[in-house]
Amino acid sequence: MNVTISSSSNSAAGKGCATLFFSIFAIAGTVFLGFFCWAGWNTARAYAWKKTDCVIESSAIQESHDSTGFDVSYTYRFGGRNYTGNRYTAGMLSTMNSASAQRALARYPKGAAAYCYVNASSPAESALLRGNLWVLLFGLIPLVFIAVGVGGIIFVWRTKPGAGGAVSERLRGGKGGVLGIRIFGSVFILVGGGLMYVMLVHPMLKEMAAAKWPQVPCEILSSKVGQHSGSKGGHTYSVDVRYRYTIGGREWIGTNYNFDTGTSSSLGWRAVVVVSLPAGKKTLCHVNPDDPLDAVLSVQGSPDRWFGLIPGVFLIVGLFIFFKAPAAARKGSVVPLSVTATDSGLPAIRQGGATGETELKQAAPPGCAFAALMLFALVWNGIVWAILLSLGPRETVARIFLGIFAAIGLGIAVGAVYRLLALFNPRPVLTVSAPAVPLGGTLEVRWRFTGNVRRIVKLTISLMAREEATYRRGTTTTTDRSVFVNTVLLDTADRAQFASGSVQVEIPRDLIHTFTAPNNQIVWMLHVHGDIPRWPDVNAEFPITVLPRETATFFQEQPPTP
Amino acid sequence: MIRLGLRENQTAFRPGETIAGAVLWEYEKVPAGAEVRLVWFTRGKGTEDGGIAATVAFAGPPAADTREFSFDAPNGPYSFSGTLIAVLWAVEFVVMPGGEFQRIEIVIAPDAQEIHLPRIEQPKAGGLQARRS
């Protein structure tokens, strides 16, 4: 046996890097899980506390330069004793903002009677509200991280197939992988879809609704560009604006400029907005008639809005993984064109329709290659240039770094243009005398071209066969190819022969038939190459099905072409 | 203790030929199951693929016994060895639970010999005659 097994993919260094990579997942997941367990316990235990009458003694909104809080004090009687509490919530609650603080103030004014929840075993411990239990569902996310991390490490260090254990036991166990792959894909779908909804879809839906809300006069109280420390050492910015307006005879404070959430490194447009909103300016704001605290100054999206497309890449990848899971996990199928896989994993030969002329399908139609490259170029360049254009004037290092990605994007775009030009090439059409041919058999191949064949100066048609082995190295999947048959059937510069013709192809008897397993393939094909000066060449592969010798009896010899 | 043997120690077969043999096992406790499986699998640079072509299951096996089995060698895939991929066949005897097993690798190919694939870098000149239609 002359098979060589790659040593690099199994090297200790490669395994070490992969282990480090997956360890980060596992550690991050464990840390977050610990946080959720702690926060979840604090939330859940409040649901065992006793509901008790209380009276609000004082309540006020607490504003600081970058946060909003709600200060409350209340008294209650428990077990014959009086207590004073000042805790608004027990456990997890969404972050307090100006709107939620105003809602809390309206719900718990001074002197109001309310309910609070008291820890019976320690009556001094109480809260007005209990945290949301559904938030604990987010605890599933760190579990997925842990599963990916631990599973990845096990995968990296597991015994190389074939080194031990019954092969048949491994093959039996291989069918359970679909669920795992689908769970993995679901993480991408949930994260990508969730972020895309928050960053892109939800703001757009709100804008559409807000366009119909009544506009009411409002006065700008303050405005500034908020500066926040970024995770990579730089700064991110926000429009920090406060304005007041009156609804139903009551004054409200709004803090939302528009419906976009979060901060970004884009300073320019925010500075322009802040300059246009000086303190004391009278303007109009859009107010939700069903909720006077739901108000914005602008129903236009910010230039950062299109960052919301970036999570879409995760969504697409997740959907791809999810729906390709059965194919990825399938083991033991052998599926050439006229050979199907049995349940046991062996090829079964279809006997019906085994004869007759068949037009071959091109392996990768030029339109598909162009569409795939064009889509990739659009996504790549869209993301890179969106980030590049949002950079501030002083972020030179980031500009240089992103310039490398922009140059790669340019190369991809050039490749897409090359593929576009190839779409205008004359296209070969190949017809064979039978849909499949056994080893040692003969196949009649006819060719013709559609389009302007006179542009071709040299035409070559070859019979090729190659091995294709797909394997994982770290986190990437690679396919290696090795050609074992490359026989030129036609090699001519005589233009009179280009338009159409035929050749007899004799398939070698002592080689291997077509073999298509998920990770290993033997591919037989007819390769057509047309040389076109100063233009992308015609380069097309047409797979053919070569069957084992024993199936020769299924095929009738074709009559010679007149 | 388990043993697996093929008739006349034959390990190379043509498609359609009979692969016959016998198995023996001896345990203190009654095993949950015992099977002889004919499997193919890949070896080489690519991630392993494979399939179970046929199974002979011994239902309700006693603690110790000797049984015979036979398979018809399938039409394919042939045993072959290339630069990147090899396809191998094997007969495996597996006892459950625990998965104790014995395996004998065999060859299934037209001439009862593993096919060796060459590696070609450049197209060969020549070829068959082309004719205009």
mmCIF file of C-alpha atoms in Angstrom, chain A residues 270-455:
data_model
loop_
_atom_site.group_PDB
_atom_site.id
_atom_site.type_symbol
_atom_site.label_atom_id
_atom_site.label_comp_id
_atom_site.label_asym_id
_atom_site.label_seq_id
_atom_site.Cartn_x
_atom_site.Cartn_y
_atom_site.Cartn_z
ATOM 1 C CA ARG A 270 -22.573 61.929 15.832
ATOM 2 C CA ALA A 271 -20.736 65.242 16.119
ATOM 3 C CA VAL A 272 -22.930 66.670 13.359
ATOM 4 C CA VAL A 273 -26.077 65.493 15.172
ATOM 5 C CA VAL A 274 -24.965 66.957 18.499
ATOM 6 C CA VAL A 275 -24.109 70.310 16.902
ATOM 7 C CA SER A 276 -27.600 70.378 15.379
ATOM 8 C CA LEU A 277 -29.196 69.818 18.809
ATOM 9 C CA PRO A 278 -27.949 72.581 21.121
ATOM 10 C CA ALA A 279 -29.444 72.887 24.604
ATOM 11 C CA GLY A 280 -32.573 75.000 24.575
ATOM 12 C CA LYS A 281 -33.463 74.226 20.972
ATOM 13 C CA LYS A 282 -37.174 73.704 20.343
ATOM 14 C CA THR A 283 -37.913 70.861 17.969
ATOM 15 C CA LEU A 284 -40.360 67.988 17.401
ATOM 16 C CA CYS A 285 -40.084 64.447 18.635
ATOM 17 C CA HIS A 286 -42.007 61.321 17.713
ATOM 18 C CA VAL A 287 -43.909 59.829 20.677
ATOM 19 C CA ASN A 288 -45.596 56.438 20.810
ATOM 20 C CA PRO A 289 -49.288 57.161 21.584
ATOM 21 C CA ASP A 290 -49.464 53.911 23.604
ATOM 22 C CA ASP A 291 -46.366 54.612 25.671
ATOM 23 C CA PRO A 292 -45.351 58.234 26.304
ATOM 24 C CA LEU A 293 -41.862 57.102 27.302
ATOM 25 C CA ASP A 294 -41.234 55.582 23.861
ATOM 26 C CA ALA A 295 -39.965 58.655 22.010
ATOM 27 C CA VAL A 296 -37.234 59.562 19.512
ATOM 28 C CA LEU A 297 -35.999 62.711 17.864
ATOM 29 C CA SER A 298 -35.246 61.068 14.517
ATOM 30 C CA VAL A 299 -36.876 58.224 12.610
ATOM 31 C CA GLN A 300 -33.911 58.000 10.254
ATOM 32 C CA GLY A 301 -31.342 55.209 10.581
ATOM 33 C CA SER A 302 -27.752 56.139 11.356
ATOM 34 C CA PRO A 303 -24.843 55.346 9.008
ATOM 35 C CA ASP A 304 -23.893 52.555 11.431
ATOM 36 C CA ARG A 305 -27.131 50.759 10.661
ATOM 37 C CA TRP A 306 -25.532 48.551 8.009
ATOM 38 C CA PHE A 307 -23.189 47.016 10.559
ATOM 39 C CA GLY A 308 -26.291 44.979 11.296
ATOM 40 C CA LEU A 309 -25.602 43.048 8.086
ATOM 41 C CA ILE A 310 -22.413 41.579 9.550
ATOM 42 C CA PRO A 311 -24.257 39.112 11.836
ATOM 43 C CA GLY A 312 -26.045 38.015 8.661
ATOM 44 C CA VAL A 313 -22.853 36.201 7.683
ATOM 45 C CA PHE A 314 -23.139 34.139 10.897
ATOM 46 C CA LEU A 315 -26.797 33.503 10.091
ATOM 47 C CA ILE A 316 -25.979 32.252 6.577
ATOM 48 C CA VAL A 317 -23.138 30.068 7.862
ATOM 49 C CA GLY A 318 -25.446 28.664 10.554
ATOM 50 C CA LEU A 319 -28.200 27.868 8.059
ATOM 51 C CA PHE A 320 -25.673 26.232 5.750
ATOM 52 C CA ILE A 321 -24.315 24.060 8.577
ATOM 53 C CA PHE A 322 -27.817 23.207 9.795
ATOM 54 C CA PHE A 323 -29.151 22.051 6.450
ATOM 55 C CA LYS A 324 -25.922 20.356 5.339
ATOM 56 C CA ALA A 325 -25.683 18.413 8.605
ATOM 57 C CA PRO A 326 -27.111 15.137 7.259
ATOM 58 C CA ALA A 327 -24.670 15.152 4.348
ATOM 59 C CA ALA A 328 -21.766 16.076 6.595
ATOM 60 C CA ALA A 329 -22.534 13.357 9.099
ATOM 61 C CA ARG A 330 -23.386 10.671 6.590
ATOM 62 C CA LYS A 331 -20.972 7.809 6.630
ATOM 63 C CA GLY A 332 -20.527 4.993 4.260
ATOM 64 C CA SER A 333 -22.382 6.206 1.213
ATOM 65 C CA VAL A 334 -20.972 5.502 -2.195
ATOM 66 C CA VAL A 335 -22.839 7.569 -4.725
ATOM 67 C CA PRO A 336 -21.641 7.899 -8.299
ATOM 68 C CA LEU A 337 -24.154 8.977 -10.921
ATOM 69 C CA SER A 338 -25.782 5.659 -11.638
ATOM 70 C CA VAL A 339 -24.659 4.001 -8.446
ATOM 71 C CA THR A 340 -26.578 4.541 -5.234
ATOM 72 C CA ALA A 341 -25.675 3.674 -1.687
ATOM 73 C CA THR A 342 -27.440 0.875 0.107
ATOM 74 C CA ASP A 343 -28.218 1.084 3.812
ATOM 75 C CA SER A 344 -25.188 -1.029 4.478
ATOM 76 C CA GLY A 345 -22.956 1.465 2.749
ATOM 77 C CA LEU A 346 -22.279 -0.564 -0.371
ATOM 78 C CA PRO A 347 -22.911 0.714 -3.878
ATOM 79 C CA ALA A 348 -25.950 -0.754 -5.567
ATOM 80 C CA ILE A 349 -26.118 -0.464 -9.334
ATOM 81 C CA ARG A 350 -29.289 0.777 -10.921
ATOM 82 C CA GLN A 351 -30.084 -1.450 -13.811
ATOM 83 C CA GLY A 352 -32.852 0.617 -15.325
ATOM 84 C CA GLY A 353 -31.922 3.323 -17.788
ATOM 85 C CA ALA A 354 -28.362 2.085 -18.051
ATOM 86 C CA THR A 355 -28.113 2.575 -21.771
ATOM 87 C CA GLY A 356 -28.691 5.392 -24.195
ATOM 88 C CA GLU A 357 -27.027 8.677 -25.083
ATOM 89 C CA THR A 358 -26.587 11.044 -22.209
ATOM 90 C CA GLU A 359 -25.598 14.706 -22.161
ATOM 91 C CA LEU A 360 -22.997 15.234 -19.477
ATOM 92 C CA LYS A 361 -23.334 17.939 -16.868
ATOM 93 C CA GLN A 362 -20.445 20.279 -16.236
ATOM 94 C CA ALA A 363 -18.952 19.888 -12.742
ATOM 95 C CA ALA A 364 -18.944 23.608 -11.956
ATOM 96 C CA PRO A 365 -20.992 25.688 -14.402
ATOM 97 C CA PRO A 366 -19.270 29.062 -15.013
ATOM 98 C CA GLY A 367 -22.390 30.936 -13.897
ATOM 99 C CA CYS A 368 -22.256 29.277 -10.464
ATOM 100 C CA ALA A 369 -18.577 30.062 -10.028
ATOM 101 C CA PHE A 370 -19.185 33.697 -10.982
ATOM 102 C CA ALA A 371 -22.226 34.015 -8.690
ATOM 103 C CA ALA A 372 -20.357 32.490 -5.737
ATOM 104 C CA LEU A 373 -17.286 34.686 -6.241
ATOM 105 C CA MET A 374 -19.387 37.795 -6.813
ATOM 106 C CA LEU A 375 -21.410 37.184 -3.650
ATOM 107 C CA PHE A 376 -18.241 36.614 -1.669
ATOM 108 C CA ALA A 377 -16.681 39.774 -3.122
ATOM 109 C CA LEU A 378 -19.771 41.822 -2.231
ATOM 110 C CA VAL A 379 -19.924 40.553 1.353
ATOM 111 C CA TRP A 380 -16.166 40.846 1.906
ATOM 112 C CA ASN A 381 -15.817 44.294 0.387
ATOM 113 C CA GLY A 382 -19.064 45.512 1.927
ATOM 114 C CA ILE A 383 -17.901 44.651 5.427
ATOM 115 C CA VAL A 384 -14.334 45.869 4.964
ATOM 116 C CA TRP A 385 -15.315 49.183 3.387
ATOM 117 C CA ALA A 386 -18.141 49.783 5.879
ATOM 118 C CA ILE A 387 -15.631 49.490 8.721
ATOM 119 C CA LEU A 388 -12.955 51.430 6.827
ATOM 120 C CA LEU A 389 -15.245 54.368 6.103
ATOM 121 C CA SER A 390 -16.462 54.490 9.694
ATOM 122 C CA LEU A 391 -12.962 54.943 11.102
ATOM 123 C CA GLY A 392 -12.018 58.238 12.624
ATOM 124 C CA PRO A 393 -9.310 60.428 11.043
ATOM 125 C CA ARG A 394 -6.766 59.522 13.730
ATOM 126 C CA GLU A 395 -7.071 55.761 13.466
ATOM 127 C CA THR A 396 -4.163 55.344 11.063
ATOM 128 C CA VAL A 397 -3.041 51.916 12.310
ATOM 129 C CA ALA A 398 -6.521 50.505 11.886
ATOM 130 C CA ARG A 399 -6.680 52.011 8.388
ATOM 131 C CA ILE A 400 -3.415 50.335 7.389
ATOM 132 C CA PHE A 401 -4.560 47.023 8.869
ATOM 133 C CA LEU A 402 -7.901 47.183 7.075
ATOM 134 C CA GLY A 403 -6.097 48.280 3.901
ATOM 135 C CA ILE A 404 -4.662 44.746 3.667
ATOM 136 C CA PHE A 405 -8.187 43.316 3.760
ATOM 137 C CA ALA A 406 -9.313 45.902 1.212
ATOM 138 C CA ALA A 407 -6.499 44.786 -1.119
ATOM 139 C CA ILE A 408 -7.597 41.160 -0.737
ATOM 140 C CA GLY A 409 -11.151 42.283 -1.494
ATOM 141 C CA LEU A 410 -9.899 43.966 -4.649
ATOM 142 C CA GLY A 411 -8.275 40.697 -5.699
ATOM 143 C CA ILE A 412 -11.527 38.836 -5.125
ATOM 144 C CA ALA A 413 -13.394 41.444 -7.186
ATOM 145 C CA VAL A 414 -10.867 41.044 -10.017
ATOM 146 C CA GLY A 415 -11.412 37.278 -9.831
ATOM 147 C CA ALA A 416 -15.161 37.829 -10.086
ATOM 148 C CA VAL A 417 -14.672 40.015 -13.168
ATOM 149 C CA TYR A 418 -12.472 37.274 -14.693
ATOM 150 C CA ARG A 419 -15.269 34.776 -14.104
ATOM 151 C CA LEU A 420 -17.729 37.222 -15.596
ATOM 152 C CA LEU A 421 -15.681 37.416 -18.796
ATOM 153 C CA ALA A 422 -15.578 33.606 -18.908
ATOM 154 C CA LEU A 423 -19.380 33.601 -19.050
ATOM 155 C CA PHE A 424 -19.130 34.933 -22.619
ATOM 156 C CA ASN A 425 -16.935 32.029 -23.752
ATOM 157 C CA PRO A 426 -18.196 29.410 -26.167
ATOM 158 C CA ARG A 427 -19.560 26.543 -24.082
ATOM 159 C CA PRO A 428 -18.782 22.889 -24.758
ATOM 160 C CA VAL A 429 -21.633 20.362 -24.779
ATOM 161 C CA LEU A 430 -20.566 16.724 -24.352
ATOM 162 C CA THR A 431 -22.743 13.713 -25.061
ATOM 163 C CA VAL A 432 -21.735 10.127 -24.245
ATOM 164 C CA SER A 433 -23.105 6.887 -25.642
ATOM 165 C CA ALA A 434 -24.081 5.557 -22.170
ATOM 166 C CA PRO A 435 -24.643 7.109 -18.762
ATOM 167 C CA ALA A 436 -21.965 4.874 -17.261
ATOM 168 C CA VAL A 437 -19.166 2.684 -18.513
ATOM 169 C CA PRO A 438 -17.443 -0.253 -16.795
ATOM 170 C CA LEU A 439 -13.688 -0.512 -16.375
ATOM 171 C CA GLY A 440 -12.281 -1.785 -19.650
ATOM 172 C CA GLY A 441 -15.329 -0.545 -21.547
ATOM 173 C CA THR A 442 -15.510 1.928 -24.397
ATOM 174 C CA LEU A 443 -17.445 5.153 -24.503
ATOM 175 C CA GLU A 444 -18.328 7.244 -27.524
ATOM 176 C CA VAL A 445 -17.966 10.944 -26.727
ATOM 177 C CA ARG A 446 -19.442 13.648 -28.982
ATOM 178 C CA TRP A 447 -18.702 17.300 -28.492
ATOM 179 C CA ARG A 448 -20.104 20.538 -29.864
ATOM 180 C CA PHE A 449 -19.946 24.164 -28.843
ATOM 181 C CA THR A 450 -22.533 26.865 -28.340
ATOM 182 C CA GLY A 451 -21.345 30.429 -28.910
ATOM 183 C CA ASN A 452 -18.530 31.766 -31.051
ATOM 184 C CA VAL A 453 -16.153 28.804 -31.324
ATOM 185 C CA ARG A 454 -13.891 30.744 -33.739
ATOM 186 C CA ARG A 455 -12.379 32.581 -30.786
#
